[in-house]
Tab-separated table of C-alpha atoms in Angstrom:
chain	number	residue	atom	x	y	z
A	1	MET	CA	-115.659	-86.917	-118.266
A	2	GLU	CA	-112.978	-86.361	-120.848
A	3	ARG	CA	-112.511	-83.523	-123.449
A	4	LYS	CA	-111.851	-84.666	-126.993
A	5	THR	CA	-109.141	-83.038	-129.083
A	6	GLU	CA	-110.501	-79.704	-130.425
A	7	ILE	CA	-111.371	-79.754	-134.090
A	8	SER	CA	-114.296	-77.310	-134.462
A	9	LYS	CA	-113.564	-73.662	-134.468
A	10	GLU	CA	-116.355	-72.758	-132.124
A	11	TYR	CA	-117.405	-75.896	-130.170
A	12	VAL	CA	-115.654	-78.388	-127.910
A	13	CYS	CA	-116.768	-81.936	-127.199
A	14	ASP	CA	-116.978	-83.482	-123.679
A	15	VAL	CA	-117.499	-87.276	-123.502
A	16	TRP	CA	-119.520	-88.806	-120.626
A	17	ASN	CA	-119.229	-92.548	-120.355
A	18	ILE	CA	-122.325	-94.177	-118.794
A	19	ASP	CA	-123.215	-97.828	-118.218
A	20	ARG	CA	-126.672	-97.821	-119.984
A	21	SER	CA	-128.514	-96.239	-122.946
A	22	LEU	CA	-130.755	-93.323	-122.067
A	23	SER	CA	-134.364	-93.232	-123.175
A	24	ARG	CA	-135.577	-90.456	-125.412
A	25	GLU	CA	-137.475	-88.916	-122.473
A	26	GLU	CA	-134.180	-88.929	-120.368
A	27	LEU	CA	-132.290	-87.300	-123.294
A	28	VAL	CA	-134.947	-84.602	-123.761
A	29	TYR	CA	-134.880	-83.796	-120.025
A	30	LEU	CA	-131.066	-83.707	-119.941
A	31	ARG	CA	-130.953	-81.336	-122.905
A	32	GLN	CA	-133.440	-79.100	-121.200
A	33	GLU	CA	-131.352	-78.976	-118.056
A	34	LEU	CA	-128.198	-78.244	-120.022
A	35	HIS	CA	-129.888	-75.497	-121.978
A	36	ARG	CA	-130.479	-73.709	-118.648
A	37	PHE	CA	-126.767	-72.931	-118.448
A	38	ARG	CA	-125.692	-72.467	-122.027
A	39	LYS	CA	-126.188	-73.569	-125.677
A	40	ILE	CA	-125.173	-77.278	-125.360
A	41	ASP	CA	-125.998	-80.102	-127.675
A	42	LEU	CA	-126.205	-83.767	-126.519
A	43	ILE	CA	-125.694	-86.809	-128.759
A	44	GLN	CA	-125.967	-90.364	-127.548
A	45	ILE	CA	-123.730	-92.922	-129.315
A	46	SER	CA	-122.868	-96.568	-128.488
A	47	SER	CA	-119.303	-96.216	-129.788
A	48	PHE	CA	-116.952	-93.959	-131.770
A	49	ILE	CA	-116.402	-94.604	-135.434
A	50	GLN	CA	-113.300	-96.545	-136.424
A	51	GLY	CA	-112.361	-97.605	-139.923
A	52	GLU	CA	-114.656	-97.172	-142.961
A	53	SER	CA	-117.814	-95.194	-142.599
A	54	LEU	CA	-120.685	-93.686	-144.644
A	55	PHE	CA	-122.283	-90.221	-144.075
A	56	CYS	CA	-125.546	-89.501	-145.807
A	57	PHE	CA	-127.104	-86.054	-145.826
A	58	ASP	CA	-130.189	-84.154	-146.881
A	59	MET	CA	-129.308	-80.995	-148.855
A	60	ASP	CA	-131.788	-78.080	-148.464
A	61	SER	CA	-131.794	-76.428	-144.963
A	62	THR	CA	-129.268	-79.160	-143.923
A	63	LEU	CA	-126.024	-78.709	-145.889
A	64	ILE	CA	-127.153	-75.390	-147.299
A	65	ARG	CA	-129.359	-72.676	-145.600
A	66	GLU	CA	-131.773	-72.328	-148.482
A	67	GLU	CA	-134.537	-74.300	-150.035
A	68	VAL	CA	-133.551	-74.437	-153.681
A	69	ILE	CA	-137.041	-74.624	-155.084
A	70	ASP	CA	-137.982	-71.464	-153.157
A	71	GLU	CA	-135.006	-69.690	-154.631
A	72	LEU	CA	-135.877	-70.745	-158.161
A	73	ALA	CA	-139.444	-69.481	-157.515
A	74	ARG	CA	-138.018	-66.117	-156.587
A	75	PHE	CA	-136.168	-65.949	-159.823
A	76	ALA	CA	-139.320	-66.821	-161.760
A	77	GLY	CA	-141.313	-64.183	-159.768
A	78	VAL	CA	-143.682	-66.941	-158.490
A	79	TYR	CA	-142.610	-67.366	-154.847
A	80	GLU	CA	-146.032	-66.803	-153.270
A	81	GLU	CA	-147.627	-69.334	-155.541
A	82	VAL	CA	-144.967	-71.973	-154.721
A	83	ALA	CA	-145.144	-71.214	-151.027
A	84	HIS	CA	-148.772	-71.786	-151.141
A	85	VAL	CA	-148.244	-75.342	-152.560
A	86	THR	CA	-145.559	-75.978	-149.894
A	87	LYS	CA	-148.122	-75.005	-147.242
A	88	GLU	CA	-150.717	-77.364	-148.710
A	89	ALA	CA	-148.134	-80.213	-148.350
A	90	MET	CA	-147.202	-79.386	-144.829
A	91	GLU	CA	-150.902	-79.411	-143.903
A	92	GLY	CA	-151.202	-82.919	-145.341
A	93	ASN	CA	-153.333	-82.052	-148.391
A	94	LEU	CA	-150.620	-83.110	-150.867
A	95	ASN	CA	-147.960	-85.809	-150.694
A	96	PHE	CA	-144.349	-84.917	-151.547
A	97	GLN	CA	-144.511	-86.080	-155.190
A	98	GLU	CA	-147.766	-84.193	-155.950
A	99	ALA	CA	-146.341	-81.074	-154.182
A	100	LEU	CA	-143.056	-81.259	-156.201
A	101	GLN	CA	-144.847	-81.677	-159.585
A	102	LYS	CA	-147.242	-78.851	-158.796
A	103	ARG	CA	-144.361	-76.399	-157.732
A	104	CYS	CA	-142.272	-77.310	-160.686
A	105	MET	CA	-145.044	-76.326	-163.058
A	106	TYR	CA	-144.456	-72.720	-161.901
A	107	LEU	CA	-140.780	-72.953	-163.141
A	108	LYS	CA	-141.830	-73.500	-166.685
A	109	ASP	CA	-139.821	-71.440	-169.270
A	110	LEU	CA	-137.085	-70.517	-166.774
A	111	PRO	CA	-133.644	-70.578	-168.537
A	112	VAL	CA	-131.400	-73.513	-167.673
A	113	SER	CA	-128.696	-70.953	-166.964
A	114	VAL	CA	-130.628	-70.008	-163.837
A	115	PHE	CA	-128.765	-72.777	-161.993
A	116	ASP	CA	-125.419	-71.117	-162.718
A	117	ASP	CA	-126.679	-67.888	-161.219
A	118	LEU	CA	-128.384	-69.571	-158.297
A	119	TYR	CA	-125.539	-71.889	-157.220
A	120	PHE	CA	-123.272	-69.031	-156.331
A	121	LYS	CA	-125.960	-67.454	-154.159
A	122	LEU	CA	-126.467	-70.523	-152.010
A	123	HIS	CA	-124.735	-70.602	-148.546
A	124	PRO	CA	-123.308	-73.736	-146.893
A	125	ASN	CA	-124.416	-74.065	-143.360
A	126	HIS	CA	-121.666	-73.312	-140.721
A	127	GLY	CA	-119.009	-76.013	-140.611
A	128	VAL	CA	-120.022	-77.658	-143.896
A	129	PRO	CA	-116.752	-77.049	-145.763
A	130	GLU	CA	-114.621	-78.090	-142.703
A	131	LEU	CA	-116.831	-81.278	-142.294
A	132	PHE	CA	-116.313	-82.534	-145.823
A	133	SER	CA	-112.613	-81.777	-145.686
A	134	GLY	CA	-112.373	-83.775	-142.419
A	135	LEU	CA	-114.465	-86.635	-143.829
A	136	LYS	CA	-112.249	-86.882	-146.824
A	137	SER	CA	-109.146	-87.080	-144.554
A	138	LYS	CA	-110.964	-89.974	-142.752
A	139	ASN	CA	-111.615	-91.789	-146.116
A	140	ALA	CA	-115.326	-91.667	-145.221
A	141	LYS	CA	-117.887	-92.317	-147.936
A	142	THR	CA	-120.258	-89.361	-148.446
A	143	ALA	CA	-123.639	-89.020	-150.043
A	144	VAL	CA	-126.355	-86.446	-150.500
A	145	PHE	CA	-129.977	-87.299	-151.199
A	146	SER	CA	-132.171	-84.339	-152.041
A	147	GLY	CA	-135.688	-83.594	-152.931
A	148	GLY	CA	-134.107	-80.770	-154.978
A	149	PHE	CA	-132.505	-80.833	-158.337
A	150	THR	CA	-129.604	-82.496	-160.128
A	151	ASP	CA	-128.328	-79.228	-161.636
A	152	ILE	CA	-127.504	-78.060	-158.136
A	153	LEU	CA	-126.387	-81.382	-156.572
A	154	GLU	CA	-123.887	-82.077	-159.443
A	155	ARG	CA	-122.199	-78.724	-158.779
A	156	PHE	CA	-122.090	-79.458	-155.047
A	157	LYS	CA	-120.736	-82.974	-155.560
A	158	GLN	CA	-117.914	-81.493	-157.548
A	159	GLU	CA	-117.115	-78.701	-155.164
A	160	TYR	CA	-117.088	-80.925	-152.049
A	161	SER	CA	-115.929	-84.219	-153.669
A	162	ILE	CA	-119.068	-86.110	-152.595
A	163	ASP	CA	-119.077	-89.718	-153.647
A	164	GLU	CA	-122.792	-90.091	-154.491
A	165	VAL	CA	-125.696	-87.798	-155.115
A	166	ARG	CA	-129.468	-88.509	-155.622
A	167	ALA	CA	-131.853	-85.636	-156.751
A	168	ASN	CA	-134.676	-84.867	-159.206
A	169	TYR	CA	-134.213	-84.009	-162.860
A	170	LEU	CA	-136.016	-81.036	-164.195
A	171	ASP	CA	-137.038	-81.662	-167.816
A	172	ARG	CA	-135.890	-79.142	-170.433
A	173	GLU	CA	-136.102	-78.408	-174.039
A	174	GLY	CA	-133.260	-76.351	-175.540
A	175	ASP	CA	-132.246	-73.842	-173.017
A	176	ARG	CA	-135.636	-73.684	-171.174
A	177	LEU	CA	-137.179	-75.707	-168.288
A	178	LEU	CA	-140.368	-77.538	-169.153
A	179	GLY	CA	-141.830	-77.376	-165.646
A	180	THR	CA	-141.887	-81.112	-165.183
A	181	VAL	CA	-139.758	-83.711	-163.459
A	182	SER	CA	-138.944	-87.092	-164.982
A	183	GLY	CA	-137.475	-90.307	-163.440
A	184	THR	CA	-137.641	-91.479	-159.956
A	185	VAL	CA	-138.706	-88.699	-157.606
A	186	VAL	CA	-136.405	-88.525	-154.499
A	187	ASP	CA	-138.871	-88.689	-151.556
A	188	LYS	CA	-138.475	-90.186	-148.061
A	189	ASN	CA	-138.501	-93.849	-149.291
A	190	ILE	CA	-135.898	-93.225	-151.955
A	191	LYS	CA	-133.687	-91.515	-149.469
A	192	ARG	CA	-133.824	-94.593	-147.155
A	193	ASP	CA	-133.347	-96.987	-150.033
A	194	SER	CA	-130.474	-95.117	-151.373
A	195	LEU	CA	-128.691	-95.363	-147.973
A	196	LEU	CA	-129.300	-99.077	-147.895
A	197	GLU	CA	-128.112	-99.387	-151.481
A	198	LEU	CA	-124.832	-97.672	-150.655
A	199	GLN	CA	-124.419	-99.634	-147.457
A	200	SER	CA	-124.549	-102.848	-149.534
A	201	ARG	CA	-122.351	-101.564	-152.306
A	202	PHE	CA	-119.705	-100.233	-149.989
A	203	GLN	CA	-119.987	-103.146	-147.483
A	204	ILE	CA	-120.162	-100.882	-144.390
A	205	GLY	CA	-121.721	-102.000	-141.182
A	206	THR	CA	-124.882	-100.142	-139.909
A	207	GLU	CA	-123.073	-98.923	-136.810
A	208	LYS	CA	-120.655	-96.947	-139.069
A	209	ILE	CA	-123.464	-95.157	-140.961
A	210	VAL	CA	-124.444	-91.702	-140.044
A	211	ALA	CA	-127.430	-89.887	-141.682
A	212	VAL	CA	-128.266	-86.176	-141.221
A	213	GLY	CA	-131.402	-84.233	-142.089
A	214	ASP	CA	-133.721	-81.552	-140.942
A	215	GLY	CA	-137.279	-82.485	-141.990
A	216	ALA	CA	-139.980	-85.222	-141.695
A	217	ASN	CA	-139.019	-86.523	-145.120
A	218	ASP	CA	-135.535	-87.554	-143.677
A	219	GLN	CA	-136.960	-89.698	-140.886
A	220	LEU	CA	-136.786	-93.098	-142.627
A	221	MET	CA	-133.154	-92.340	-143.788
A	222	LEU	CA	-132.270	-91.460	-140.111
A	223	GLU	CA	-133.845	-94.574	-138.785
A	224	ALA	CA	-132.069	-96.829	-141.318
A	225	ALA	CA	-128.605	-95.491	-140.213
A	226	GLY	CA	-126.697	-96.626	-137.151
A	227	LEU	CA	-126.860	-92.950	-136.006
A	228	GLY	CA	-129.590	-90.593	-137.262
A	229	ILE	CA	-129.119	-86.957	-136.319
A	230	GLY	CA	-131.433	-84.043	-136.879
A	231	PHE	CA	-129.542	-80.897	-137.749
A	232	HIS	CA	-131.305	-77.705	-136.696
A	233	ALA	CA	-134.358	-79.846	-137.272
A	234	LYS	CA	-137.986	-79.025	-137.645
A	235	GLU	CA	-140.263	-80.216	-134.798
A	236	GLY	CA	-142.015	-82.734	-136.919
A	237	LEU	CA	-138.652	-84.628	-137.170
A	238	LYS	CA	-137.452	-84.010	-133.638
A	239	SER	CA	-140.615	-85.483	-132.238
A	240	LYS	CA	-139.691	-88.815	-133.879
A	241	ILE	CA	-135.948	-89.074	-133.187
A	242	SER	CA	-133.554	-89.123	-130.177
A	243	ASN	CA	-130.508	-87.339	-131.435
A	244	TRP	CA	-130.283	-83.835	-132.862
A	245	ILE	CA	-128.159	-80.687	-132.980
A	246	ASP	CA	-129.781	-77.412	-132.222
A	247	PHE	CA	-126.761	-75.127	-131.842
A	248	ALA	CA	-123.427	-76.435	-132.985
A	249	SER	CA	-121.934	-76.196	-136.561
A	250	MET	CA	-121.799	-79.162	-138.893
A	251	ASP	CA	-118.150	-79.847	-138.405
A	252	VAL	CA	-118.826	-81.215	-134.873
A	253	LEU	CA	-119.850	-84.368	-136.517
A	254	LEU	CA	-116.069	-85.093	-136.828
A	255	TYR	CA	-116.102	-85.682	-133.050
A	256	LEU	CA	-117.936	-88.998	-133.811
A	257	PHE	CA	-114.628	-90.533	-134.853
A	258	GLU	CA	-112.425	-92.347	-132.336
A	259	ASP	CA	-109.231	-90.874	-133.757
A	260	LEU	CA	-109.299	-87.196	-134.508
A	261	ASN	CA	-105.805	-86.932	-135.834
């Protein structure tokens, strides 16, 4: 076992080299045993990243703590109504696109300026600023695919120098939202397809692509990547994947690189 150069403020990384890949069942068992002693996360990789790479992220509850549509609903005074639609979707009574359209209807007549007010009330998850700073120093390509809205994503892209973003466009007339979404809705299929599109455009091998998300609508994106990681993930996603982070901050993803300098 060797300890990697320390880069995270709160977490260290110990590397175990083994001669085979562990099954999902073995990884789950190992995690449970490690948790008996302290809060330890376990990620299985075939090799460390060298050279060009691509990191693709979900936004809400992954890079930021909040769900943007819930926060917009609070502004509009319709949080309970929107939460009810979300519950319907989670119970399987609505698909993502239907649920998005239905929730957006409650945002009708909100001023477009609400995004300026809201953006500064969003909180990046622990380690996110440090992660993007580190990825930039590694010349990694970065992308964020969100079921949220372009007004938030464009601001986030500028603040953290993200290469590509995909999100939904809320229609507006003058300075008011119309309560509808136009264009391609960013759902689980679009997230996966966007990753594959960028892989082709940037000519980056699958083994050097990392995808990170927290919910079931991120599963296809995680499966398309060389390394898919659930970050503080919901059980619906964790039951379908092998690698996830329960405790550590986002900047521990920098430990995936061969050279930490």
